Every structure is written in structure tokens, then in C-alpha cells.
Short mmCIF file of C-alpha atoms and ligand atoms in Angstrom, two decimals:
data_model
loop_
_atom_site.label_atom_id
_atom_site.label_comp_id
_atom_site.label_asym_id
_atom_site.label_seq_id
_atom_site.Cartn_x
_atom_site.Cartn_y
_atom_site.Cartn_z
CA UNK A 1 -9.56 37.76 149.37
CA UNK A 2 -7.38 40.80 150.67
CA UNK A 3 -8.04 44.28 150.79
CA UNK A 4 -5.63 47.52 151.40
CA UNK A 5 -6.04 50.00 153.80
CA UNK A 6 -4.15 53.29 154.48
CA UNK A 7 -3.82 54.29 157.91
CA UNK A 8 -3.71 57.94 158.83
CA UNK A 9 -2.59 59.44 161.98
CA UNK A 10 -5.38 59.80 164.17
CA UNK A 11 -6.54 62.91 166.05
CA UNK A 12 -3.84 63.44 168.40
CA UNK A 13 -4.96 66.59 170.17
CA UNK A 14 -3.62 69.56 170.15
CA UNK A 15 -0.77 68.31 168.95
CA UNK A 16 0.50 69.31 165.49
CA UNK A 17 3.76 68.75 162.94
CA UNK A 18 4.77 66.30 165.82
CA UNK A 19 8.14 64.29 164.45
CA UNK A 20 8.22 60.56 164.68
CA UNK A 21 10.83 59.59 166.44
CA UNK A 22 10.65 55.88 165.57
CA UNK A 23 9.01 53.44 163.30
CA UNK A 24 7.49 50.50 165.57
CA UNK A 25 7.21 48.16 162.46
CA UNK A 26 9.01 46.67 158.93
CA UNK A 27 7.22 45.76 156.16
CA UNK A 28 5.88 42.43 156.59
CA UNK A 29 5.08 42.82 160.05
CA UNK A 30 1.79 41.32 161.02
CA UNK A 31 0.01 43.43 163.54
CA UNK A 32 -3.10 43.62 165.44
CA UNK A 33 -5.47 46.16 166.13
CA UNK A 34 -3.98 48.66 168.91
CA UNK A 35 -0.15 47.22 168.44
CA UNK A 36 1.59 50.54 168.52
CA UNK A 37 2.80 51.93 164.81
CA UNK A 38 5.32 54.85 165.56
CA UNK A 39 6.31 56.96 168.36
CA UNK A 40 5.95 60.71 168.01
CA UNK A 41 7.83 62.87 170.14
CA UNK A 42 6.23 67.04 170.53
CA UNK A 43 8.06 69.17 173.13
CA UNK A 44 5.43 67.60 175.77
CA UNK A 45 4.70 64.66 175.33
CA UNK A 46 5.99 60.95 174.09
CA UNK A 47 3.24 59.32 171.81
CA UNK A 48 2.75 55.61 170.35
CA UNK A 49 0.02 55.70 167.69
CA UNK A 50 -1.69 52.55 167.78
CA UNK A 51 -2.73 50.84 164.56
CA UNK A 52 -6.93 51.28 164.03
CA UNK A 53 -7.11 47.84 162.21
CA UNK A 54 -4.91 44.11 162.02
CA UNK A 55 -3.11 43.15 159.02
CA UNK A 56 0.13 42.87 157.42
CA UNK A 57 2.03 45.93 157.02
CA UNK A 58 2.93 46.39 153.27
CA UNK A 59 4.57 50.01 153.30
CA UNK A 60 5.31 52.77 155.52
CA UNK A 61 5.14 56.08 154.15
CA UNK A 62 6.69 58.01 156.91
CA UNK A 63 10.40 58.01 158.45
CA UNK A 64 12.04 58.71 161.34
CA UNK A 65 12.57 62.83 161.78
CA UNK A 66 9.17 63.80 159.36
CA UNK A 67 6.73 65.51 161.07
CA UNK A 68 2.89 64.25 161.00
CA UNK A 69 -0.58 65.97 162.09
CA UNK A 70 -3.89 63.99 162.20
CA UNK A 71 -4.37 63.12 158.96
CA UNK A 72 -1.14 61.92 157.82
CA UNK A 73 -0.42 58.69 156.44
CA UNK A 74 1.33 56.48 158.00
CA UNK A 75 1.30 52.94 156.13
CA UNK A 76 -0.20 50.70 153.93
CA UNK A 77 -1.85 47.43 155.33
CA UNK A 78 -3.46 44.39 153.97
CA UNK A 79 -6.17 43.46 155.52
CA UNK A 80 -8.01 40.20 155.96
CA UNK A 81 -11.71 40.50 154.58
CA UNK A 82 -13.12 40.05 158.39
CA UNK A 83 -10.72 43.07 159.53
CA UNK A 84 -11.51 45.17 156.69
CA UNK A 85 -14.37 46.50 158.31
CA UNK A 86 -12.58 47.88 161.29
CA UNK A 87 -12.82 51.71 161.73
CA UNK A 88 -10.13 54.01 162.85
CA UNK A 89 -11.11 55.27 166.08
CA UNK A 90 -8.60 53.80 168.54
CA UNK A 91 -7.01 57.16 170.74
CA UNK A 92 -3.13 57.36 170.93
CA UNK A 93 -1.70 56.82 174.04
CA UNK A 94 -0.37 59.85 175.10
CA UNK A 95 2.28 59.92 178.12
CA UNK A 96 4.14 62.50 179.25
CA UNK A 97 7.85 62.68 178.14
CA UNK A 98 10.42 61.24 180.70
CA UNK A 99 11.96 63.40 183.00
CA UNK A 100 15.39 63.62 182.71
CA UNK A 101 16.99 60.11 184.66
CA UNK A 102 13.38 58.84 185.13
CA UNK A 103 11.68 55.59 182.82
CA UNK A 104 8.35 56.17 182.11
CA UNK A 105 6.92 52.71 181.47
CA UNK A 106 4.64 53.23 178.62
CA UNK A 107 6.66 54.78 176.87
CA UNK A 108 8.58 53.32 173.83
CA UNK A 109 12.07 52.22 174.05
CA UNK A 110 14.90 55.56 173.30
CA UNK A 111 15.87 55.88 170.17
CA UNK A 112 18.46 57.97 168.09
CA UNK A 113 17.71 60.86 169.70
CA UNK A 114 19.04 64.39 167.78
CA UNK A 115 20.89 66.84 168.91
CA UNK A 116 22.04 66.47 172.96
CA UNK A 117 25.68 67.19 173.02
CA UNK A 118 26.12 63.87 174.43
CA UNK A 119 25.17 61.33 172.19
CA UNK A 120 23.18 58.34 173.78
CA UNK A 121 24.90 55.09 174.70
CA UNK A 122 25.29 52.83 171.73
CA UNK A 123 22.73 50.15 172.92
CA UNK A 124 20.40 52.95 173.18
CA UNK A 125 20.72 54.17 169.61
CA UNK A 126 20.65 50.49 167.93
CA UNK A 127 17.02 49.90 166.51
CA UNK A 128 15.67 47.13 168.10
CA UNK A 129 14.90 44.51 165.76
CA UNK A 130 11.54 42.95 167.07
CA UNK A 131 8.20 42.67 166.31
CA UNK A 132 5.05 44.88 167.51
CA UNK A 133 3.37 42.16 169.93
CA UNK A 134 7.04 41.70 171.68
CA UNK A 135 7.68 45.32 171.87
CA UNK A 136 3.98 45.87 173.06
CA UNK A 137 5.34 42.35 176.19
CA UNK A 138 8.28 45.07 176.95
CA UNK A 139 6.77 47.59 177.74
CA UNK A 140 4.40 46.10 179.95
CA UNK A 141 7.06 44.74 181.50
CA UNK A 142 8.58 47.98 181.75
CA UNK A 143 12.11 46.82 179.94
CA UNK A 144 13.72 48.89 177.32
CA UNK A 145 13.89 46.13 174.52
CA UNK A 146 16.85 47.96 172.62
CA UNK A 147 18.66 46.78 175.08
CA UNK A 148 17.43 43.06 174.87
CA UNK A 149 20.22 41.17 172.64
CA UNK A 150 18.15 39.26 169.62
CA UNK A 151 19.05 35.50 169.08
CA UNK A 152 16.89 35.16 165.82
CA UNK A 153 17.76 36.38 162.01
CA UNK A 154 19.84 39.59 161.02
CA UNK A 155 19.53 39.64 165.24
CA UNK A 156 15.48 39.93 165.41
CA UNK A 157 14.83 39.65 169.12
CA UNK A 158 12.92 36.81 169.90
CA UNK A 159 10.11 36.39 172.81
CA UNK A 160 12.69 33.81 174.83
CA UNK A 161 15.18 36.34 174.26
CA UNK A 162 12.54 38.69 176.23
CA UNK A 163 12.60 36.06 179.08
CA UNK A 164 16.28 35.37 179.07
CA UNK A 165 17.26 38.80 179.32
CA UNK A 166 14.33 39.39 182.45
CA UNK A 167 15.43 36.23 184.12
CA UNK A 168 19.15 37.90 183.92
CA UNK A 169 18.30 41.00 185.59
CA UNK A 170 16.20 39.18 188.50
CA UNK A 171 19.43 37.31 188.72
CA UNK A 172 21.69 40.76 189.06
CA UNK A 173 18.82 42.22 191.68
CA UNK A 174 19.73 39.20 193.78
CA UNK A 175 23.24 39.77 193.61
CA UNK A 176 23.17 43.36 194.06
CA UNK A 177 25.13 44.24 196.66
CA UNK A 178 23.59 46.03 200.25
CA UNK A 179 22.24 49.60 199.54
CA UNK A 180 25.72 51.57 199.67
CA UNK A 181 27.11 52.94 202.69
CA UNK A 182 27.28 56.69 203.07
CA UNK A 183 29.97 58.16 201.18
CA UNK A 184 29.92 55.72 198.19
CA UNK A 185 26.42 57.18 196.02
CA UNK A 186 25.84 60.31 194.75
CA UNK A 187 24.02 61.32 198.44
CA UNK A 188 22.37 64.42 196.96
CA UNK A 189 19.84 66.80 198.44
CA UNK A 190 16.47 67.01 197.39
CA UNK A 191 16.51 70.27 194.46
CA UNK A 192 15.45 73.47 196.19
CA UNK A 193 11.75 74.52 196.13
CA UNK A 194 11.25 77.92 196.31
CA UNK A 195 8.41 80.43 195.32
CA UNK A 196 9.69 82.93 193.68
CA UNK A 197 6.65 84.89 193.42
CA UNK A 198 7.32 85.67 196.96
CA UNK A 199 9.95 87.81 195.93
CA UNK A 200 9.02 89.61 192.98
CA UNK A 201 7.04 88.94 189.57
CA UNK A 202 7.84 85.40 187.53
CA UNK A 203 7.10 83.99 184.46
CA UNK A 204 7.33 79.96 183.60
CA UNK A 205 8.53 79.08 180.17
CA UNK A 206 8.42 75.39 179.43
CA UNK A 207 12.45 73.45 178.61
CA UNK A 208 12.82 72.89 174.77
CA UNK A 209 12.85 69.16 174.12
CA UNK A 210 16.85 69.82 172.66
CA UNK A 211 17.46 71.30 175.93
CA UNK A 212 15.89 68.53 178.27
CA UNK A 213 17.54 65.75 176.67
CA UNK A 214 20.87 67.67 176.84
CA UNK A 215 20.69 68.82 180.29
CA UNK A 216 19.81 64.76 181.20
CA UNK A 217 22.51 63.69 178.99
CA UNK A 218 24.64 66.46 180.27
CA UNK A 219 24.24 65.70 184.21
CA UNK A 220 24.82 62.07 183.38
CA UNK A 221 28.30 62.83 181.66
CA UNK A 222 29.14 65.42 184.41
CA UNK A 223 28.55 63.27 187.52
CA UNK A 224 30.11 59.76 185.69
CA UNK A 225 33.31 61.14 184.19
CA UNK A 226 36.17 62.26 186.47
CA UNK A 227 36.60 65.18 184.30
CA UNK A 228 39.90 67.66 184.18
CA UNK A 229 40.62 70.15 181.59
CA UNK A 230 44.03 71.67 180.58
CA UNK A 231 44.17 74.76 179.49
CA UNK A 232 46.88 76.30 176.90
CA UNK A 233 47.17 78.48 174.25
CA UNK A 234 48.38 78.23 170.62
CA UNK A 235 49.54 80.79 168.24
CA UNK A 236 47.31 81.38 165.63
CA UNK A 237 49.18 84.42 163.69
CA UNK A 238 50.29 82.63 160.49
CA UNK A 239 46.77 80.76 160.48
CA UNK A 240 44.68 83.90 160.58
CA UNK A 241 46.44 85.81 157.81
CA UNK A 242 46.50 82.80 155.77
CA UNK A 243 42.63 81.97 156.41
CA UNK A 244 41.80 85.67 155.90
CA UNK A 245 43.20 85.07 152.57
CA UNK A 246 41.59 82.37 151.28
CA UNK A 247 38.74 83.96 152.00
CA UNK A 248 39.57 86.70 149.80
CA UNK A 249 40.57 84.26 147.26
CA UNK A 250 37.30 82.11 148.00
CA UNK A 251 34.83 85.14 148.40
CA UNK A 252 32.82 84.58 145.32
CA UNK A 253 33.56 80.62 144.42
CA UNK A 254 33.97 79.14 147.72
CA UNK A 255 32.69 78.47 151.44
CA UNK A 256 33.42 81.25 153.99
CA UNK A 257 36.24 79.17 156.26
CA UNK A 258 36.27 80.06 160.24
CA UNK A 259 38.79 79.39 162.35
CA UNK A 260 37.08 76.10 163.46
CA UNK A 261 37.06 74.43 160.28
CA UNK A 262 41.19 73.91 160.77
CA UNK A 263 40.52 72.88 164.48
CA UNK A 264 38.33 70.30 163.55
CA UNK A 265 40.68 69.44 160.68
CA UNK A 266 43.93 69.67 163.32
CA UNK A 267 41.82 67.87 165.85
CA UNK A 268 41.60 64.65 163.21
CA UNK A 269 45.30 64.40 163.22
CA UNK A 270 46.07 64.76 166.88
CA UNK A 271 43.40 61.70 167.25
CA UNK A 272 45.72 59.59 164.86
CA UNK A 273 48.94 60.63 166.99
CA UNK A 274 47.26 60.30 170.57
CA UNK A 275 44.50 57.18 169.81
CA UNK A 276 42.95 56.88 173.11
CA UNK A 277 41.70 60.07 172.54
CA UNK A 278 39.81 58.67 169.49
CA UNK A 279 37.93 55.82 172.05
CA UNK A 280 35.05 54.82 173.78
CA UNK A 281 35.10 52.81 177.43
CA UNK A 282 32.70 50.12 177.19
CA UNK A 283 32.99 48.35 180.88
CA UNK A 284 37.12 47.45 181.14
CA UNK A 285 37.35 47.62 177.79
CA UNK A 286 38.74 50.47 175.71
CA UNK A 287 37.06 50.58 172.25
CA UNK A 288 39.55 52.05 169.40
CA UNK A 289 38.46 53.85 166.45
CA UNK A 290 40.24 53.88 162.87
CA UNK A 291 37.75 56.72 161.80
CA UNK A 292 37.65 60.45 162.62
CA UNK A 293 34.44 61.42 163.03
CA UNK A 294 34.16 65.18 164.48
CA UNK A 295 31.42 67.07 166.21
CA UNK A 296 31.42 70.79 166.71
CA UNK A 297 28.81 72.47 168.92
CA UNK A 298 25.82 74.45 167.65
CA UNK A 299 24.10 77.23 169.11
CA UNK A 300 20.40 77.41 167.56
CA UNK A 301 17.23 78.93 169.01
CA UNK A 302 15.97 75.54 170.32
CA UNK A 303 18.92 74.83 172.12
CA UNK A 304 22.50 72.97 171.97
CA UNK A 305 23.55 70.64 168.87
CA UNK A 306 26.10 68.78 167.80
CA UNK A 307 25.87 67.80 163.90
CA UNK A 308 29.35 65.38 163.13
CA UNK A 309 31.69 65.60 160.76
CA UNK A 310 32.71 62.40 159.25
CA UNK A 311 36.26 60.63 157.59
CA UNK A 312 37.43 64.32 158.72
CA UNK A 313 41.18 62.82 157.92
CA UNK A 314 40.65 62.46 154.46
CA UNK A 315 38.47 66.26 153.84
CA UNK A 316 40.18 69.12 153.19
CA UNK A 317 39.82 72.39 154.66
CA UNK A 318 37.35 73.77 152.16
CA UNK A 319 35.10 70.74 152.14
CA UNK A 320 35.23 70.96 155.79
CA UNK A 321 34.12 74.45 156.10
CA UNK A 322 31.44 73.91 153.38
CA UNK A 323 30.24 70.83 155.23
CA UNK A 324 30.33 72.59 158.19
CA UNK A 325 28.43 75.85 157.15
CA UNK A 326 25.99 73.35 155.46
CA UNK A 327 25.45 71.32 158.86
CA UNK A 328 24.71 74.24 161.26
CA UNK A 329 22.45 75.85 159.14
CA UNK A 330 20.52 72.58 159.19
CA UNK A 331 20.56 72.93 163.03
CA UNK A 332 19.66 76.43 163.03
CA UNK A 333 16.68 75.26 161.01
CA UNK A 334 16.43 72.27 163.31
CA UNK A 335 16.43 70.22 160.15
CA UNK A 336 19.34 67.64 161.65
CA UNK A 337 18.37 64.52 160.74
CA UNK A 338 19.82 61.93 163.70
CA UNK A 339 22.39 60.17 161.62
CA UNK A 340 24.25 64.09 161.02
CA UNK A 341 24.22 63.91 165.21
CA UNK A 342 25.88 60.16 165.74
CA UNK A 343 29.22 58.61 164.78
CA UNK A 344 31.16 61.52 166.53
CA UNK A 345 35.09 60.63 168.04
CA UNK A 346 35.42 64.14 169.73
CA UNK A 347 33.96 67.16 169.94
CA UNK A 348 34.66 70.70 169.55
CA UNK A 349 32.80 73.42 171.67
CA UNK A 350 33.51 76.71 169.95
CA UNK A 351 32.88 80.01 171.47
CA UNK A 352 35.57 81.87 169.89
CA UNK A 353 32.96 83.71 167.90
CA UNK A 354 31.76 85.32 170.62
CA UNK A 355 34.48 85.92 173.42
CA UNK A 356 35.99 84.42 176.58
CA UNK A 357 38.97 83.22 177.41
CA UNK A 358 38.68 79.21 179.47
CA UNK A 359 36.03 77.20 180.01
CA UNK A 360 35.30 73.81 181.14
CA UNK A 361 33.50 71.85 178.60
CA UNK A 362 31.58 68.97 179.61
CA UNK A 363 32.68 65.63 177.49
CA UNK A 364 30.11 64.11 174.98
CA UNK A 365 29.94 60.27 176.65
CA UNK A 366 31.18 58.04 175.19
CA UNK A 367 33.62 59.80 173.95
CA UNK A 368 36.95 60.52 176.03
CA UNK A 369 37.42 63.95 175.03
CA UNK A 370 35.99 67.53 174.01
CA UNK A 371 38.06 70.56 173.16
CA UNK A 372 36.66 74.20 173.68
CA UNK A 373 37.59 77.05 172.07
CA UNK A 374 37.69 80.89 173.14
CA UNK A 375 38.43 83.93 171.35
CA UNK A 376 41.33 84.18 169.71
CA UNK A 377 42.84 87.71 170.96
CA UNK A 378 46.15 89.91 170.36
CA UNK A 379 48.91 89.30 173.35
CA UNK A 380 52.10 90.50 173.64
CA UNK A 381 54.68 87.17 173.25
CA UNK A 382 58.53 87.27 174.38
CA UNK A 383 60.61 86.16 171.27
CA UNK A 384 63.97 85.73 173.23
CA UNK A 385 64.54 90.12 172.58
CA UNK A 386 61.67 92.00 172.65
CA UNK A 387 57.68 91.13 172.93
CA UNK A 388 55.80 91.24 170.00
CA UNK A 389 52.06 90.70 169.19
CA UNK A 390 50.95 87.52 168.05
CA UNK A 391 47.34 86.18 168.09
CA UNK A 392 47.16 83.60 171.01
CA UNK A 393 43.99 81.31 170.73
CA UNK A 394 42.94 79.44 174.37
CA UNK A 395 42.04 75.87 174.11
CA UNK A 396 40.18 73.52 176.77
CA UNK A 397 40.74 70.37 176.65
CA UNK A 398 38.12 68.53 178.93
CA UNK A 399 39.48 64.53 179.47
CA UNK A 400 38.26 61.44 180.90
CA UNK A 401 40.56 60.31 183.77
CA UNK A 402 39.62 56.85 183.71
CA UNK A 403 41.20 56.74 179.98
CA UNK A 404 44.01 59.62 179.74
CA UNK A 405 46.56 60.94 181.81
CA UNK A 406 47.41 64.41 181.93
CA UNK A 407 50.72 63.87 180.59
CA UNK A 408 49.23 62.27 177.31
CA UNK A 409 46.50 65.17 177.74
CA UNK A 410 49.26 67.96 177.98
CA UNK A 411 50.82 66.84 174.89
CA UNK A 412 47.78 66.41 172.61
CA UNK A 413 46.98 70.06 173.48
CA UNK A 414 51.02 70.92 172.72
CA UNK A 415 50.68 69.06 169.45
CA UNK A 416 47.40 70.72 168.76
CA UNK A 417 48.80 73.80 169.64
CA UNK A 418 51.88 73.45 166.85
CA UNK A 419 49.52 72.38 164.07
CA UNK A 420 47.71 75.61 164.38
CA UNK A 421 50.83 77.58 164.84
CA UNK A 422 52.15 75.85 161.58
CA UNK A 423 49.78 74.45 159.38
CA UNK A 424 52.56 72.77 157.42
CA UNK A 425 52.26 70.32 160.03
CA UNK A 426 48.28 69.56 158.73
CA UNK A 427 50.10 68.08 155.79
CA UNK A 428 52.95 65.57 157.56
N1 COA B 501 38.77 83.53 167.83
C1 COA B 501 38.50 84.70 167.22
N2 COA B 501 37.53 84.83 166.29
C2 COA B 501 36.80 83.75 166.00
C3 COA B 501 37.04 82.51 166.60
C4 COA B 501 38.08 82.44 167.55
N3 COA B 501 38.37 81.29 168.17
N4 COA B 501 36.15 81.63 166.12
C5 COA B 501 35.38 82.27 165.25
N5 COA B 501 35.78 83.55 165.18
C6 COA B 501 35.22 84.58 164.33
C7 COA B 501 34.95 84.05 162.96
O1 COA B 501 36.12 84.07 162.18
C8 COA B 501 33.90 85.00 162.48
O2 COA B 501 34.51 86.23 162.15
P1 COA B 501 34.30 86.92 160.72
O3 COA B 501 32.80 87.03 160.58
O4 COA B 501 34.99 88.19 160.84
O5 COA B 501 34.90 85.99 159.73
C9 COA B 501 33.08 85.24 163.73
O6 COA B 501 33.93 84.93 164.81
C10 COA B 501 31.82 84.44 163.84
O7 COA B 501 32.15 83.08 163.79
P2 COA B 501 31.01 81.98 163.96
O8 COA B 501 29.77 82.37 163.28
O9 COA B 501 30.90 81.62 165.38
O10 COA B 501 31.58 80.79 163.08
P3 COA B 501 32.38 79.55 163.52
O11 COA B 501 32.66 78.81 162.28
O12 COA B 501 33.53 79.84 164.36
O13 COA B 501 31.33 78.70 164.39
C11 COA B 501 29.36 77.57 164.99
C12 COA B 501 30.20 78.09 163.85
C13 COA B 501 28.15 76.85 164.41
C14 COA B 501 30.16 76.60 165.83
C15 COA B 501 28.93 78.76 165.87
O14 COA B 501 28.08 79.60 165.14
C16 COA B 501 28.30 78.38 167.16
O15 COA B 501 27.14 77.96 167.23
N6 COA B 501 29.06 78.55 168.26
C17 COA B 501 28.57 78.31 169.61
C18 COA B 501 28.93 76.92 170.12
C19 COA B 501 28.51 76.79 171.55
O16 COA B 501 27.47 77.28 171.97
N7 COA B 501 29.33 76.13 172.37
C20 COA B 501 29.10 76.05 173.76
C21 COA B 501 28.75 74.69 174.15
S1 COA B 501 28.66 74.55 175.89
#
């Protein structure tokens, strides 16, 4: 005979409304007492939950991006009768979050993860198809199984698969080349350690979680892409009067549309002219998209996001802006759930709302390109006679070197620059 049993979260501290960050199991899954369950992530810590009891798992009642307390249930298990008796007093184990570029062993393997402006690699964001007692092997082993390719159905990773992929990395260790020779690494100082106190009072306010895995993500893209950004300006006259009046048209039916809902919408059709732009290295090999996925960066109290706008090619303005206005509210209320954050081409850094004139953004890996935007501002233009004022708008394009040339890069800005100057051209 059989019996159900729900488990709940158990007490994990101080820790409340933590959000799971992955589900460990699948329905079906046979588990054993202490096989981890899900993987909570709080601003301070990464946290399996181990299971209190063996069974079969028969349904999980929480998804990635809820939030759970002690208390909450997670999933439904049959038990056998012998198990049935087993009480729910195992203790999470709670380890620290990684710091950023270092593996913390115990941990489990990344997942999605919201909101850096550089989404993680692909590899990192596929779900690893395994079950608990081979996920439980990895991590003792210290490997990050999403990376581990699975030989069995729909790709399941297997426990040879495990060994294979081990056996393959003792096998690149011994080929590894001789520690590189000055010059050739990133040779970097140790980071500064001063006491500030010494010099006046200080306060200590822990990182956001948003911003610690953006500033890892962000190093990462900064030190392994030969950036360059070129710099130009388009006129955005005609555009401004004519987006001022839609939004007098629009103001009681319709979204409010910005500036940056016909960059994104501009940006879609320069990726169709100039397709490296719309790729992704993997290795020597330059990955082509035939979808225009767009992200635009988010300012929010916790930190930098960067929702995505998908099939922008075939949205309109309007449903751009409304998806748009829709999307950062979402990450204002840091309600982004990880599939708004992935699936991005490029990405658009606006500031124009709030001033400047250049900046350097930093490209969202893997992607080959990000365009930033400044304040559009009033400058007087030479028309062949006299000046006259037209409103100039700066764009940044930040570029990969390894995939673009500055040629191609100079005219993808130019072509940018004449589908906001003349937003007939949006419909060629
Ligand atoms: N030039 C001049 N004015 C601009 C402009 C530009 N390039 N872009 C926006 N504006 C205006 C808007 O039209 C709006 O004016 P209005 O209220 O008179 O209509 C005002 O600035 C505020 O716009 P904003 O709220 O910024 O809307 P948006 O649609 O342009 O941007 C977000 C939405 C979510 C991108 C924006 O709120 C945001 O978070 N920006 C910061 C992104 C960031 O931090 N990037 C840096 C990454 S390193």
C-alpha cells in the first residue's frame, strides 16, 4: 500500500519570501530522503531544500520565480508504507551565494538567472535534464551538470554521461598548455583594501542580488569582448512631432509611446539589413538568427534589467510601446519572470530620459551588439544656406570586434540614423 505526503518548506532561518530559483525534480522522479528538492536563492544566500522523506514525486506545487517561507508547499510524494513514517526535520543546506567569477561547490548548478544585463551563456540557462541522485554525484564532484550533454531520452543526462564528460575534462587539464607567460592573462592586481574609517565616517550596505550577478556578468563581457563604440547622431525632428501626436491622438485609448519604442522598432530592421549584428559567437562559429528579439535596459530600485521584446519585426509601434510600458513596470515591481529576460538579439540602453550626450555601453554576451541612447536635444544643423534647429538624438553603438568591422558598424548606425530621421523607411 501507498500513502501521500505533502512536503513543506522547512524552517529556513531567517530567511523569508525567498524565490526558487530552480526545481531539482519532474514528476515521477524517485527520490530519497535528503536528495535536494529546489534551490532558493535570498539576496544572501544560495539554498537546496532537501526532501524530509523518499518516494516518488507526484506533483510540484511551486515554480521557478514564486517565492516560499517555511511552511510552503513544495510537492506531493508517494510514499512507500516503511517511509511513511519519516518526519520532516532534515535542515537545508545553506551556502553562501557565489561571488562573482568564483564556483561554490555545493551549490546547485546556474540556472536562468533574471535580470543581469548580460544574459548567461546558453549552456548555462538550459535545464539540465537529470535526476536528483546524479545531480546530488555533481555536485560532489563539484561539476556544473547543465553543462554535462545527456545521451538518454528527450536528452536526460545519464550517470556515464557524468563520467564521460569528467574523464573529458581530466583529458583537457592534461593538455592544457604551461601556465601563460606574462603578457598573455589578464595579470591583474589584487583589489585595493583600504579602511575607510580611517578617513572619515562609513556605512556598509550589502550588493542587491540584481546587481551582483550583473556586475559578474558585466566584468565578464567587459574584459572578453574587444569592445568599440561609434558614436553619431540622427535627426529626430519629424519623429518627435509625429510621436507627440499620437500621443495626443492615443491619450485616452492607447499606450503612452517614448522615443524608445521606435528605436527598438528601427533597431529590428537594421538587424535584418546588417545580420551579423543579429548573432551569437559560439567558438569559430557565428550563430545567425531569423528572429528579432529586443532588450531595452531597466532602471528599478533593485538594480539593472533587461526584460526582451520578442518577433519585434512583426509588432507595431503601439504594441511595442504597450509591451514595453507593460514589461518595465514588471521590473520596477521586480515581477520579471526569467523567460521576459532571455531570447534577446540586441539591446538597447536608454538614458535619453534623463540626459547625457555618449556613453559606452557594455554589450550583453552573447550578443554582438548594444546601442545606447542619450538625450535627444535642440542643435543648430547647416541645411546648405542657413542653420536651423533640428532635434539631434546621440546614439552608441558598442560592437564586438571579433564579429563586426567598423565599416559594417558605421553603416548600421547611418542606416539607423535615416530610419529615425524618416520613419517612412520603418515601412520599406
Ligand atoms: N531624448 C529626449 N527625451 C527622451 C528620450 C531621448 N532619447 N528618451 C525618453 N525621453 C523622454 C520621454 O519622451 C519622456 O518624456 P515625456 O514624459 O515628456 O513624454 C521622458 O523622457 C521619460 O522617459 P522614460 O520614462 O525614460 O521612458 P522611456 O520609454 O524612454 O524609457 C525605460 C523607459 C524603462 C527604458 C526607462 O525608464 C529606464 O529605465 N531608463 C534607464 C535605462 C538605463 O539605466 N540604462 C543604463 C544602462 S547602463
Amino acid at each position: 500500500m501507498t500513502t501521500t505526503k505533502t512536503l513543506l518548506v522547512p524552517d529556513i532561518g531567517d530567511f523569508k519570501n525567498v524565490p526558487v530559483i530552480e526545481i531539482l525534480v519532474r514528476p515521477g522522479d524517485a527520490i530519497s530522503i535528503e536528495d535536494a528538492l529546489l534551490t532558493l536563492e535570498s539576496d544572501k544566500a544560495t539554498i537546496d531544500v532537501p526532501s524530509a522523506a523518499a518516494g516518488i514525486v507526484r506533483q510540484i506545487m511551486v515554480k521557478p520565480g514564486d517565492t516560499v517561507s517555511a511552511g510552503t508547499p513544495m510537492m506531493v510524494i508517494e510514499m512507500a508504507d516503511e517511509v511513511a513514517a519519516a518526519t520532516v526535520t532534515a535542515a537545508p543546506a545553506v551556502v553562501p551565494a557565489a561571488a562573482p567569477g568564483v564556483v561554490a561547490p555545493a551549490v546547485a548548478p546556474p540556472v536562468p538567472l533574471p535580470a543581469a544585463p548580460t544574459a548567461s551563456p546558453a549552456a548555462a540557462q538550459r535545464a539540465a535534464h537529470a535526476g536528483p541522485s546524479l545531480r546530488k554525484f555533481a555536485r560532489e564532484l563539484g561539476i556544473d551538470i547543465t553543462l554535462v550533454p545527456g545521451s538518454g531520452p528527450k536528452g536526460r543526462i545519464q550517470r556515464e554521461d557524468l563520467i564521460a564528460y569528467v574523464k573529458g575534462l581530466t583529458a583537457d587539464a592534461a593538455r592544457a598548455p604551461a601556465p601563460a607567460a606574462p603578457g598573455t592573462g589578464l595579470q591583474l592586481l589584487p583589489w585595493p583594501q583600504v579602511d575607510f574609517a580611517r578617513f572619515g565616517p562609513v556605512r556598509s550596505e550589502p550588493l542587491s542580488r540584481i546587481r551582483k550577478i550583473a556586475g559578474a556578468n558585466l566584468s565578464r563581457n567587459w574584459a572578453m569582448i574587444p569592445h568599440v563604440t561609434n558614436q553619431d547622431e540622427a535627426d529626430v525632428t519629424e519623429l518627435e512631432a509625429f510621436r507627440l501626436q499620437l500621443n495626443r491622438e492615443n491619450e485616452k485609448s492607447g499606450p503612452k509611446v517614448s522615443l524608445l519604442a521606435f528605436l527598438i522598432k528601427a533597431s529590428a530592421l537594421a538587424l535584418k539589413k546588417f545580420p551579423t549584428f543579429n548573432a551569437s559567437l559560439d567558438g569559430d562559429t557565428l550563430v545567425m538568427k531569423d528572429y528579432f528579439n529586443i532588450g531595452f535596459a531597466a532602471d528599478t530600485p533593485h538594480g539593472l534589467v533587461v526584460p526582451v521584446i520578442r518577433g519585434v519585426d512583426r509588432k507595431g509601434i503601439l504594441d511595442i510601446a504597450g509591451e514595453m510600458a507593460q514589461l518595465a513596470q514588471l521590473a520596477r515591481d521586480g515581477a520579471l519572470k526569467p523567460e521576459q529576460m532571455q531570447g534577446g538579439c540586441f539591446s538597447i540602453s536608454s538614458l535619453g530620459g534623463i540626459g547625457g550626450t555618449f556613453f559606452t555601453p557594455i554589450i550583453n554576451a552573447p550578443e554582438v551588439a548594444i546601442l545606447g541612447v542619450c538625450k535627444a536635444a535642440m542643435k543648430p544643423v547647416w541645411d546648405g544656406g542657413v542653420f536651423v534647429p533640428r532635434l539631434i538624438l546621440p546614439l552608441s553603438l558598442s560592437w564586438d570586434h571579433r564579429v563586426v568591422d567598423g565599416a559594417e558598424a558605421a553603416r548600421f548606425n547611418a542606416f539607423l540614423g535615416q530610419l529615425l530621421s524618416d520613419m517612412r523607411r520603418l515601412l520599406l
